[in-house]
Short mmCIF file of C-alpha atoms in Angstrom, two decimals:
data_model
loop_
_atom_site.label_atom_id
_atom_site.label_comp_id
_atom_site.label_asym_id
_atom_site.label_seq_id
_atom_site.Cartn_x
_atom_site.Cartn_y
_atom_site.Cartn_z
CA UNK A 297 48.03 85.27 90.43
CA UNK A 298 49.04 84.21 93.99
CA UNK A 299 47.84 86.06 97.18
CA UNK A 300 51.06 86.32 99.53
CA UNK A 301 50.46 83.91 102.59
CA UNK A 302 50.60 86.81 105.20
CA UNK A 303 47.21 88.13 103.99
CA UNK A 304 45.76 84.76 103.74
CA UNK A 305 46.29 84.89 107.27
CA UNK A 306 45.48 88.32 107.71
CA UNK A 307 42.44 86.90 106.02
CA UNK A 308 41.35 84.77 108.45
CA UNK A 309 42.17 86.53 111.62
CA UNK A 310 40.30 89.81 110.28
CA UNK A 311 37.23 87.71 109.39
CA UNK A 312 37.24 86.33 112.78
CA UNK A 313 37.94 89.15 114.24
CA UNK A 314 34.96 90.71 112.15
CA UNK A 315 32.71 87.99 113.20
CA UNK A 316 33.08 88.30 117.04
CA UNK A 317 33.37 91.27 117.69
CA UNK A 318 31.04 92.42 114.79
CA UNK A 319 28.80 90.39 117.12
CA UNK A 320 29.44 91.21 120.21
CA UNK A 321 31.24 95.21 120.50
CA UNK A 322 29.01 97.82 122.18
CA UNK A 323 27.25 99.70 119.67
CA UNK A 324 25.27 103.32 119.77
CA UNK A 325 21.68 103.00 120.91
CA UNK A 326 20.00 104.34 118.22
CA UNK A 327 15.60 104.45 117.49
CA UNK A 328 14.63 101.78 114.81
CA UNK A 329 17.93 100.73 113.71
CA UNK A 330 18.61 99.38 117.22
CA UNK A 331 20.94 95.90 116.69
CA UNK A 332 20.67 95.94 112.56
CA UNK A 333 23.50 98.45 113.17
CA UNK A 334 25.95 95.49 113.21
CA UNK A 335 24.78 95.09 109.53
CA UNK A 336 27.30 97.60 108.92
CA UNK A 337 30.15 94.80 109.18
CA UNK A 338 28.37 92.27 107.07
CA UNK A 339 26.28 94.76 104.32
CA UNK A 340 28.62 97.06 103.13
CA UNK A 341 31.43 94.64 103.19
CA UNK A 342 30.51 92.78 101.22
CA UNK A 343 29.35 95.67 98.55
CA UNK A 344 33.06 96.41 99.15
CA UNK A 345 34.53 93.25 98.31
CA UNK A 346 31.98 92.90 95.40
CA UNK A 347 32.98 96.31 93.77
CA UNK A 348 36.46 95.43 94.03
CA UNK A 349 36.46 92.24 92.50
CA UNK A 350 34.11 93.32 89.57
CA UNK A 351 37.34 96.16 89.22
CA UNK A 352 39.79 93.34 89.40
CA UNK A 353 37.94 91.60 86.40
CA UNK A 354 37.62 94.55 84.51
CA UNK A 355 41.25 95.11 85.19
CA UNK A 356 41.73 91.81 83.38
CA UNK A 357 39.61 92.03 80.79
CA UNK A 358 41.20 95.56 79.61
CA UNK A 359 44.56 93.31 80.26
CA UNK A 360 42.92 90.22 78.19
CA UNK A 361 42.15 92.69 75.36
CA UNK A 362 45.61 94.17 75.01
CA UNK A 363 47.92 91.40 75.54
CA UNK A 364 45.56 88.18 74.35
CA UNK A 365 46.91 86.04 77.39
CA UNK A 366 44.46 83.18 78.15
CA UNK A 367 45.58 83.67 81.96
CA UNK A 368 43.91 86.95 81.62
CA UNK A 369 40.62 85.92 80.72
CA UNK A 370 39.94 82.97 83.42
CA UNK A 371 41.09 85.88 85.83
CA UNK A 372 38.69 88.01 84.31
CA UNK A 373 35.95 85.32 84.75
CA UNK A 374 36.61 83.69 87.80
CA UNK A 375 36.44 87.38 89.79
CA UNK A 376 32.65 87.97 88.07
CA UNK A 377 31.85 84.96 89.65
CA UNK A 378 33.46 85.30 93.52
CA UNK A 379 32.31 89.19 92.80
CA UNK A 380 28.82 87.44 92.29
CA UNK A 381 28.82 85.51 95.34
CA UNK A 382 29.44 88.83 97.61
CA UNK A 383 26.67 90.70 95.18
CA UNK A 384 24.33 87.97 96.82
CA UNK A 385 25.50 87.50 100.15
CA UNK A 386 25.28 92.22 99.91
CA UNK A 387 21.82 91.65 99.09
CA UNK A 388 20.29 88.85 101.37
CA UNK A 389 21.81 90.83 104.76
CA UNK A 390 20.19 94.10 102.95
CA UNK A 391 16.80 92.88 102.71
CA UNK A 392 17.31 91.08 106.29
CA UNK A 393 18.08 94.60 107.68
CA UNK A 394 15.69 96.59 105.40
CA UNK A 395 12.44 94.23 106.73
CA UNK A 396 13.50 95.47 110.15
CA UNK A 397 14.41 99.03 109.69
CA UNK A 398 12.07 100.01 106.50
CA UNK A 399 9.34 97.20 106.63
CA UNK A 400 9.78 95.55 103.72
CA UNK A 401 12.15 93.20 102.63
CA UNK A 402 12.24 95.39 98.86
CA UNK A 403 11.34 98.65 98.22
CA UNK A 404 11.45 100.63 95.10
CA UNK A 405 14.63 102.06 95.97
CA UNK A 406 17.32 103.95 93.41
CA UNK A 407 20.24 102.56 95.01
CA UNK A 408 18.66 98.93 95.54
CA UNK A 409 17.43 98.92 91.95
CA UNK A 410 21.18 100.03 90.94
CA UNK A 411 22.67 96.79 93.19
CA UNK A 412 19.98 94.50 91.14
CA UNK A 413 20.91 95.70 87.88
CA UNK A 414 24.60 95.61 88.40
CA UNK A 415 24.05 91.50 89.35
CA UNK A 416 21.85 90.75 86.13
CA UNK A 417 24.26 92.29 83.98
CA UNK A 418 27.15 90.07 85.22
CA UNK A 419 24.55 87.75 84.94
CA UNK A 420 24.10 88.13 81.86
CA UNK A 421 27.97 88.16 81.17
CA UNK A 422 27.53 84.50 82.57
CA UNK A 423 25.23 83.70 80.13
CA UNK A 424 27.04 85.21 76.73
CA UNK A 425 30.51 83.12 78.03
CA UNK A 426 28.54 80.16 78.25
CA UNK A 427 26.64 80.78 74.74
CA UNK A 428 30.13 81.16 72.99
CA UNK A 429 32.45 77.76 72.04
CA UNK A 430 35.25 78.93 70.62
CA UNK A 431 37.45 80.01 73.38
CA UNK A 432 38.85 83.14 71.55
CA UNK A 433 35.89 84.52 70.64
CA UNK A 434 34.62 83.93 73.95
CA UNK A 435 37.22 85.81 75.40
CA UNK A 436 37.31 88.72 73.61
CA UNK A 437 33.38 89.62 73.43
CA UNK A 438 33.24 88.75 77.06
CA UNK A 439 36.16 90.63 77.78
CA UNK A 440 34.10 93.97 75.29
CA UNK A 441 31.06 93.23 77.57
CA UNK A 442 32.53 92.78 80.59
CA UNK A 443 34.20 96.29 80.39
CA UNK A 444 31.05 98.14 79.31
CA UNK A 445 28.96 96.38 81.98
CA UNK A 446 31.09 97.53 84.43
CA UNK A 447 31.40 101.05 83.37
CA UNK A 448 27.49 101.26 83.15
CA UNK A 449 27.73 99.86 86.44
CA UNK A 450 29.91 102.59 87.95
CA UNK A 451 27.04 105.09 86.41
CA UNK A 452 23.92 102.93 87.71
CA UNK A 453 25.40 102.39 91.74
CA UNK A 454 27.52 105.75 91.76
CA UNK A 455 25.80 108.20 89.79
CA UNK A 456 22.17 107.55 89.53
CA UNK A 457 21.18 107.49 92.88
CA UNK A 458 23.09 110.81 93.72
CA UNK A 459 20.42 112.19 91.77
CA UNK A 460 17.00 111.51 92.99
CA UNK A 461 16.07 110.64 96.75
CA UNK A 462 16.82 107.59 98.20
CA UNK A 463 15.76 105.19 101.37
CA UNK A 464 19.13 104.26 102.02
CA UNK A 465 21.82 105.79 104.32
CA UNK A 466 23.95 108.08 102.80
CA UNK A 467 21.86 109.09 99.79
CA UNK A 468 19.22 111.85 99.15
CA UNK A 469 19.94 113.28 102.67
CA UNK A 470 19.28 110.45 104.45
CA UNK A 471 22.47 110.21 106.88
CA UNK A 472 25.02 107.46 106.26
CA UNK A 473 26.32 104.92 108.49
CA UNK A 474 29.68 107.41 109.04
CA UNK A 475 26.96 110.29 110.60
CA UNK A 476 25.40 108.25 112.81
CA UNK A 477 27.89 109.11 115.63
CA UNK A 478 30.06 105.82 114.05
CA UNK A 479 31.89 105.80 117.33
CA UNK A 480 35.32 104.49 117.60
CA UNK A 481 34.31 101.10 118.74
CA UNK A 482 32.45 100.81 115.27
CA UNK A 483 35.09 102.24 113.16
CA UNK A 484 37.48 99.64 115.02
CA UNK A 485 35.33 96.78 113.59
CA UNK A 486 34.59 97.90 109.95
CA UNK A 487 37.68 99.02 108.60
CA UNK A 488 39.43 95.74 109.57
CA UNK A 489 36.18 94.08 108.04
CA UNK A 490 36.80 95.84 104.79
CA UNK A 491 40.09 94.37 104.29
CA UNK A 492 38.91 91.11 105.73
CA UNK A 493 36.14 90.27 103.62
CA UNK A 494 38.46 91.68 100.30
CA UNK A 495 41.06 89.80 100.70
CA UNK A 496 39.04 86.62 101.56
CA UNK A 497 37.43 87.55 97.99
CA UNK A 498 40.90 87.55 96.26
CA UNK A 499 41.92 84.28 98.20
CA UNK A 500 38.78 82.25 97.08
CA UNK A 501 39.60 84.06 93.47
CA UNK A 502 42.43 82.54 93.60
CA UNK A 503 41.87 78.78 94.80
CA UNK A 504 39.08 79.04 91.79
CA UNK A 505 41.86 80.30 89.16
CA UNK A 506 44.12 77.68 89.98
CA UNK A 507 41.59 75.09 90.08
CA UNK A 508 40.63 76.31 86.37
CA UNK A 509 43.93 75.52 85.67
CA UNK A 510 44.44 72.42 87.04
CA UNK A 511 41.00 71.53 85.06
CA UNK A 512 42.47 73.17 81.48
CA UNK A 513 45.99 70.99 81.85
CA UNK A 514 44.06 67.65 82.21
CA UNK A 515 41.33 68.44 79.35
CA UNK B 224 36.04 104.43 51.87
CA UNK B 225 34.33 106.61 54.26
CA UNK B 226 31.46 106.71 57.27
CA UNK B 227 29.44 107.97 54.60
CA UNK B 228 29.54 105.82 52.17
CA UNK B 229 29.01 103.21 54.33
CA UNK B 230 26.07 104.92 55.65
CA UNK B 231 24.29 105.12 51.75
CA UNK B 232 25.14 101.40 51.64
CA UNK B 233 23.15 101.05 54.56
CA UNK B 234 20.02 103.14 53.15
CA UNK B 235 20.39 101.63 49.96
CA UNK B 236 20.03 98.09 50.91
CA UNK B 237 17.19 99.06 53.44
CA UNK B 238 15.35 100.81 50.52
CA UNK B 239 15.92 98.04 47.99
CA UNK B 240 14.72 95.69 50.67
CA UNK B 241 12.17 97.71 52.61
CA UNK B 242 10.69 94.78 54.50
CA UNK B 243 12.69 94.47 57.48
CA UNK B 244 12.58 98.17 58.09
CA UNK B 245 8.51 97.55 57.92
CA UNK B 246 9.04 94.42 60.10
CA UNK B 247 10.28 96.72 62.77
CA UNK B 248 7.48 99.13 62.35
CA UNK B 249 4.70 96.65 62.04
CA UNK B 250 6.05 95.27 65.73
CA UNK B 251 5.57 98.97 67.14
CA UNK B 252 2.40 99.23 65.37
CA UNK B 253 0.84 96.02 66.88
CA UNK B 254 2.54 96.48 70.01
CA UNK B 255 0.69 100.01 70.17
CA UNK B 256 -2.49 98.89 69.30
CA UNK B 257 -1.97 95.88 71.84
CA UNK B 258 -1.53 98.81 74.43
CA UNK B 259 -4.75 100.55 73.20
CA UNK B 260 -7.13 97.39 73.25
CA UNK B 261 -5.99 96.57 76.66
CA UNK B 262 -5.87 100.09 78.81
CA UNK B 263 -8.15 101.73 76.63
CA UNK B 264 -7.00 105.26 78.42
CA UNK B 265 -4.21 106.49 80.36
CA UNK B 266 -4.67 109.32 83.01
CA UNK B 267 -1.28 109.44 84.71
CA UNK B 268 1.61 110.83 82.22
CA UNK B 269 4.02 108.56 84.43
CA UNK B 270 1.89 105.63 83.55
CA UNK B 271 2.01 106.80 79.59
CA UNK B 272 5.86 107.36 79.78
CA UNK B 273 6.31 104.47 81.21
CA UNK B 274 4.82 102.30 79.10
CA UNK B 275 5.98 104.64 75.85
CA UNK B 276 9.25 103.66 76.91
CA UNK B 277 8.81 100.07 77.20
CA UNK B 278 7.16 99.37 73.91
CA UNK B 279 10.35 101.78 72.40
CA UNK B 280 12.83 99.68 74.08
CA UNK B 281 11.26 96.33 72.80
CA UNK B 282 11.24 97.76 69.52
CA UNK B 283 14.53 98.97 69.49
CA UNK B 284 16.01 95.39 70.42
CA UNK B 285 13.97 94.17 67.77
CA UNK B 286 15.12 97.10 64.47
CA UNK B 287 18.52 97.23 65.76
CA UNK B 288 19.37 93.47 65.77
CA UNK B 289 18.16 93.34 62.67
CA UNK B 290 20.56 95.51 61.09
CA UNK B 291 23.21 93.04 61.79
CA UNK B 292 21.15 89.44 60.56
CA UNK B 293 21.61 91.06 57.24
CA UNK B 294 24.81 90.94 57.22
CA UNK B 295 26.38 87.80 55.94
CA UNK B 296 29.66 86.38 56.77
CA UNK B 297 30.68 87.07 52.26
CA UNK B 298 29.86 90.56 53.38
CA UNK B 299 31.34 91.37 56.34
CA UNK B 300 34.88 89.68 55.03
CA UNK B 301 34.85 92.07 51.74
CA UNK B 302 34.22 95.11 54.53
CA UNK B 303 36.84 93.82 56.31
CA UNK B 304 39.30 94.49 53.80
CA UNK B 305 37.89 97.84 52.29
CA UNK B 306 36.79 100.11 55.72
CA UNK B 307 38.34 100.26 59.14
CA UNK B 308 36.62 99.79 62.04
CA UNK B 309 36.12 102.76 63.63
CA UNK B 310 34.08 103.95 60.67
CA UNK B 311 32.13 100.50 60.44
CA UNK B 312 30.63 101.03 63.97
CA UNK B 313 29.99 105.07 64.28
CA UNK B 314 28.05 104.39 60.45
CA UNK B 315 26.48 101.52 61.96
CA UNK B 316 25.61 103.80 65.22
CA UNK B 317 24.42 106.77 62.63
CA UNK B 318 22.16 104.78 60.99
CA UNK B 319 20.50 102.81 63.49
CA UNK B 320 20.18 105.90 65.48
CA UNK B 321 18.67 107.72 62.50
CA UNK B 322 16.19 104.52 62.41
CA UNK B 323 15.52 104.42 66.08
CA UNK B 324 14.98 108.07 66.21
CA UNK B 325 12.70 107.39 62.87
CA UNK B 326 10.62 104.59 64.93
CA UNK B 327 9.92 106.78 67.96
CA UNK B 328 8.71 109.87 66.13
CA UNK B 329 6.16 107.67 64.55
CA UNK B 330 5.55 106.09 68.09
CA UNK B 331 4.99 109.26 69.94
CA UNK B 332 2.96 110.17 67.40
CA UNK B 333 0.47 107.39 67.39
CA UNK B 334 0.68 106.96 71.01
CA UNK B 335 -0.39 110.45 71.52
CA UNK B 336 -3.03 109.98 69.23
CA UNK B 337 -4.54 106.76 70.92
CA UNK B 338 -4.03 107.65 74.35
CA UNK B 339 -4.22 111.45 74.12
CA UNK B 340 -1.93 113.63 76.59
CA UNK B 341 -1.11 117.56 76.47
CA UNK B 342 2.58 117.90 76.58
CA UNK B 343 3.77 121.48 78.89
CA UNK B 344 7.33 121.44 77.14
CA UNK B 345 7.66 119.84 73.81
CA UNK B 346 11.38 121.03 73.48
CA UNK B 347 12.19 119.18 76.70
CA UNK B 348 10.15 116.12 75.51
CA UNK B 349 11.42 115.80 72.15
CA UNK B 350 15.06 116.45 73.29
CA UNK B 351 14.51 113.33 75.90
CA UNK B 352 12.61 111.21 73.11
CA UNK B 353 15.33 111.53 70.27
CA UNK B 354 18.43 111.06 72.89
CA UNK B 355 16.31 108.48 74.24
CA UNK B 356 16.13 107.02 70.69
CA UNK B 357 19.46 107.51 69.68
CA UNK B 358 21.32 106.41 72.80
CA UNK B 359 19.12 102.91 72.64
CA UNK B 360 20.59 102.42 69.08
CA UNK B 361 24.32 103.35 70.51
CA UNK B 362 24.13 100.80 73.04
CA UNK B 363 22.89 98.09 71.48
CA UNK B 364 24.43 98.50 68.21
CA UNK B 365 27.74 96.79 70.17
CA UNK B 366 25.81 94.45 71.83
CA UNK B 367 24.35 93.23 68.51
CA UNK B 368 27.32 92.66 67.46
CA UNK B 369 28.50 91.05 70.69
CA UNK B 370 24.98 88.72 70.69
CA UNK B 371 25.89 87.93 66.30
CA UNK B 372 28.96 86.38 67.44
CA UNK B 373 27.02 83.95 69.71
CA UNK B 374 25.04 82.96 67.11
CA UNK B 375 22.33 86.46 66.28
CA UNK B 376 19.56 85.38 69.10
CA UNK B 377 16.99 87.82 70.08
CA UNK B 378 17.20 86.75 73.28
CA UNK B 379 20.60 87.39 74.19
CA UNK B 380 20.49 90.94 73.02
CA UNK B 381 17.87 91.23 74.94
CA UNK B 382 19.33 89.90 78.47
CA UNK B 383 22.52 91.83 77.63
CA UNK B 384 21.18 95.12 76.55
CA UNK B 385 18.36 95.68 79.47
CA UNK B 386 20.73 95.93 82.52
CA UNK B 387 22.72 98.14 80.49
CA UNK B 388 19.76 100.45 78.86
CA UNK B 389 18.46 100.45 82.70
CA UNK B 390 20.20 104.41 83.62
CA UNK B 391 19.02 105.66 80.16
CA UNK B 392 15.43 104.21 80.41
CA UNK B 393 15.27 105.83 84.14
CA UNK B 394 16.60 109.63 82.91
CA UNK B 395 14.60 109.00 79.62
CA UNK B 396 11.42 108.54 81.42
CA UNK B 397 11.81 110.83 83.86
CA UNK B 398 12.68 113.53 81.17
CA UNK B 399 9.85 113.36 79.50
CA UNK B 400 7.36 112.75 82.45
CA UNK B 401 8.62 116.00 83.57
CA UNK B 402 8.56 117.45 80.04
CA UNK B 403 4.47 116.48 80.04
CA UNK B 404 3.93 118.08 83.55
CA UNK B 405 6.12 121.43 82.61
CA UNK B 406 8.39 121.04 84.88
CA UNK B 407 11.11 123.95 84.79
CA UNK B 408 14.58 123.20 82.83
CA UNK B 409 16.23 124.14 86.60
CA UNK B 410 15.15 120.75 87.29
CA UNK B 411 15.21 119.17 83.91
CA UNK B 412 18.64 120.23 82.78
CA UNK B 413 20.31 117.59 85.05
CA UNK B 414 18.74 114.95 83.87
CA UNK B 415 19.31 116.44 80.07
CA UNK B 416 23.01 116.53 80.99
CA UNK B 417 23.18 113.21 82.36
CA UNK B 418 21.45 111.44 79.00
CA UNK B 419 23.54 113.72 76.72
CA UNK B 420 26.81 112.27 79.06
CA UNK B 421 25.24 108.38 78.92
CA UNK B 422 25.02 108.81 74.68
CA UNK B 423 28.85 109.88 74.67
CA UNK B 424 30.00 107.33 77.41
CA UNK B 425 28.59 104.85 75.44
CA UNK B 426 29.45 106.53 72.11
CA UNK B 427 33.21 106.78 72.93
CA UNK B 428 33.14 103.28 74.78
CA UNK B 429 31.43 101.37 71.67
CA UNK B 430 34.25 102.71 69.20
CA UNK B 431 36.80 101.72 71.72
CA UNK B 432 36.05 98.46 72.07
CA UNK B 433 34.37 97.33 68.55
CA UNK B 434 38.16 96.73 66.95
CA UNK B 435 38.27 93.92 69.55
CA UNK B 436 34.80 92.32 68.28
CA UNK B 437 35.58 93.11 64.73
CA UNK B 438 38.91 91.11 64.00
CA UNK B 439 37.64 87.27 64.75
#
């Protein structure tokens, strides 16, 4: 896998761009959420970026599984792990922006439980690839897991907390971030952000695949 | 060779060799009576589905892992040869299901007795408690397999199968929390509808993917 050099530099200026002006664009006045607004940028970003890698890897795995191509499976692995990273850096700025606009830094919260259960399970896929030795094996039941993880995933973030209330924006009636009057100014920032913070995912993805590699060809 | 047949092998040996079948129901007996000797009573019914729930799920890790320690590596090989996959893993669903479902009848029933709760709808309760049951067996029947490979440890099955069991455990207990207060089916049947969907996701899922576990 190589990421084209245009959106490696896409990359970097959309980042930027997100940074500064994430920082520093006007944004609605509005009661309690007041400047946490900006979390928009940062937050669901980087849920973005996480879902899509976790999709990349089960991409690969399903791939691994049907063609047996080692390549497959260190794709499949090394986007759990950059997914990871974006899973934790989703939940650090939500519990920074929860403590000022709910009080707490963790409530009992459908949607929040859903984004902690998602990151044990991959987690957990950590732990089975490093329990296995054979590389095959390891492969292939990591590949089985990863693929049911992430379906059960799909259920416990899309579908579960559609169906009770929920804290956060855009579930159980609670307005989402597009409702509150996203003006253009905001919309300006987050799309760019979206495909800022992605494709920095895929880029790092990459670096780390090529790096595992370099490591395999001088074992 | 057939799902059934597979499925008497299954009984057979259990019957022949009753005592890790009575392992599994000793642990939900002690775990029970651990419950008893340190609440004593339980007024809230989410407080008694709750921990219902828990002590199932700890004995389910426990019964279904089991079924696959038994199997030794002689074993598995002459399967290999003389079933196919497919029907390995929906006879190996069928009867740890039929177990599972086994285990929590008993556990409702002593539970009930020791910590004693009037249940509004028993249709609604039962319905949640046996798909509860069953869907616990489907899910980790795969993972068992997936946690054999690394070597059968408890643990493992454990770490892999709770993030996963998490969206059944949460329509499970709200099911039959519901089902003890009497709330209406116009509530209840979309839970109902999303357990009966999680048991065929994973179902259709399991039998997908075991082939890839199978073949080593």
């Amino acid at each position: 896998m190589r990421v084209p050099v245009i959106l490696k530099i896409l990359a970097v200026i959309m980042v930027l761009f997100t940074i500064t002006a994430g920082l520093l664009v006007d944004v609605p006045r509005l009661e309690i959420l007041n400047e946490t607004i900006r979390n928009l940028f940062f937050h669901v970003t980087s849920w973005f970026g996480m879902v899509f890698l976790f999709l990349a890897s089960f991409v690969y795995s399903i791939k691994y599984l049907s063609t047996g191509k080692e390549k497959d499976d260190i794709l499949a692995k090394v986007f759990v792990q950059v997914g990871m990273t974006f899973g934790y850096a989703g939940l650090v700025t939500g519990m920074l922006w929860a403590k000022f606009t709910w009080g707490a830094f963790w409530v009992p919260d459908p949607k929040l439980n859903g984004a902690a259960i998602a990151l044990l399970a991959y987690l957990a896929y950590s732990i089975l690839r490093n329990s296995l030795s054979d590389p095959i094996t390891r492969a292939k039941v990591s590949g089985v897991y990863n693929i049911f993880a992430f379906v059960m995933m799909l259920i416990f973030v899309f579908i579960l907390p559609r169906m009770t209330s929920s804290l956060h924006p855009g579930n159980g009636g609670n307005p989402a971030f597009s409702s509150y009057d996203l003006n253009n100014t905001m919309r300006m920032v987050f799309y760019p952000a979206v495909i800022g913070w992605v494709l920095l995912g895929l880029w790092i993805s990459e670096v780390k695949f090529r790096l595992e590699l370099y490591k395999k060809s001088h074992e | 060779m057939s799902i059934g047949a597979i499925l008497t092998k299954e009984i057979k040996t259990d019957v022949r060799n009753p005592y890790t079948l009575a392992g599994s129901l000793l642990f939900l007996l002690s775990s029970l009576f651990v419950c008893y000797i340190t609440i004593k009573r339980i007024s809230a019914p989410a407080t008694w589905t709750s921990l219902f729930w828990i002590i199932l799920l700890f004995t389910s890790f426990n019964a279904v892992a089991k079924s696959f320690v038994n199997e030794t590596r002689e074993r598995m090989l002459y399967l290999y040869t003389i079933v196919s996959p497919m029907d390995f893993i929906v006879s190996k669903m069928l009867y740890n299901a039929m177990v599972m479902v086994t285990l929590s009848i008993v556990a409702v029933t002593i539970f009930s007795t020791l910590f004693e709760i009037t249940i509004e709808d028993p249709i609604a309760f039962w319905f949640g408690v046996i798909l509860g049951a069953a869907g616990f067996a489907i899910v980790l029947s795969l993972l068992s397999t997936i946690a054999s490979k690394a070597g059968n440890n408890l643990t493992l099955v454990a770490i892999l199968g709770l993030p996963i069991l998490l969206p059944m455990i949460l329509v499970t207990t709200a099911i039959t929390k519901n089902a003890i207060d009497g709330i209406d089916w116009a509530v209840q049947w979309k839970y109902a509808f999303v357990l009966v969907g999680l048991n065929v996701v994973c179902f259709a899922l399991s039998v997908i993917l075991f082939p890839y576990l199978w073949r080593e």
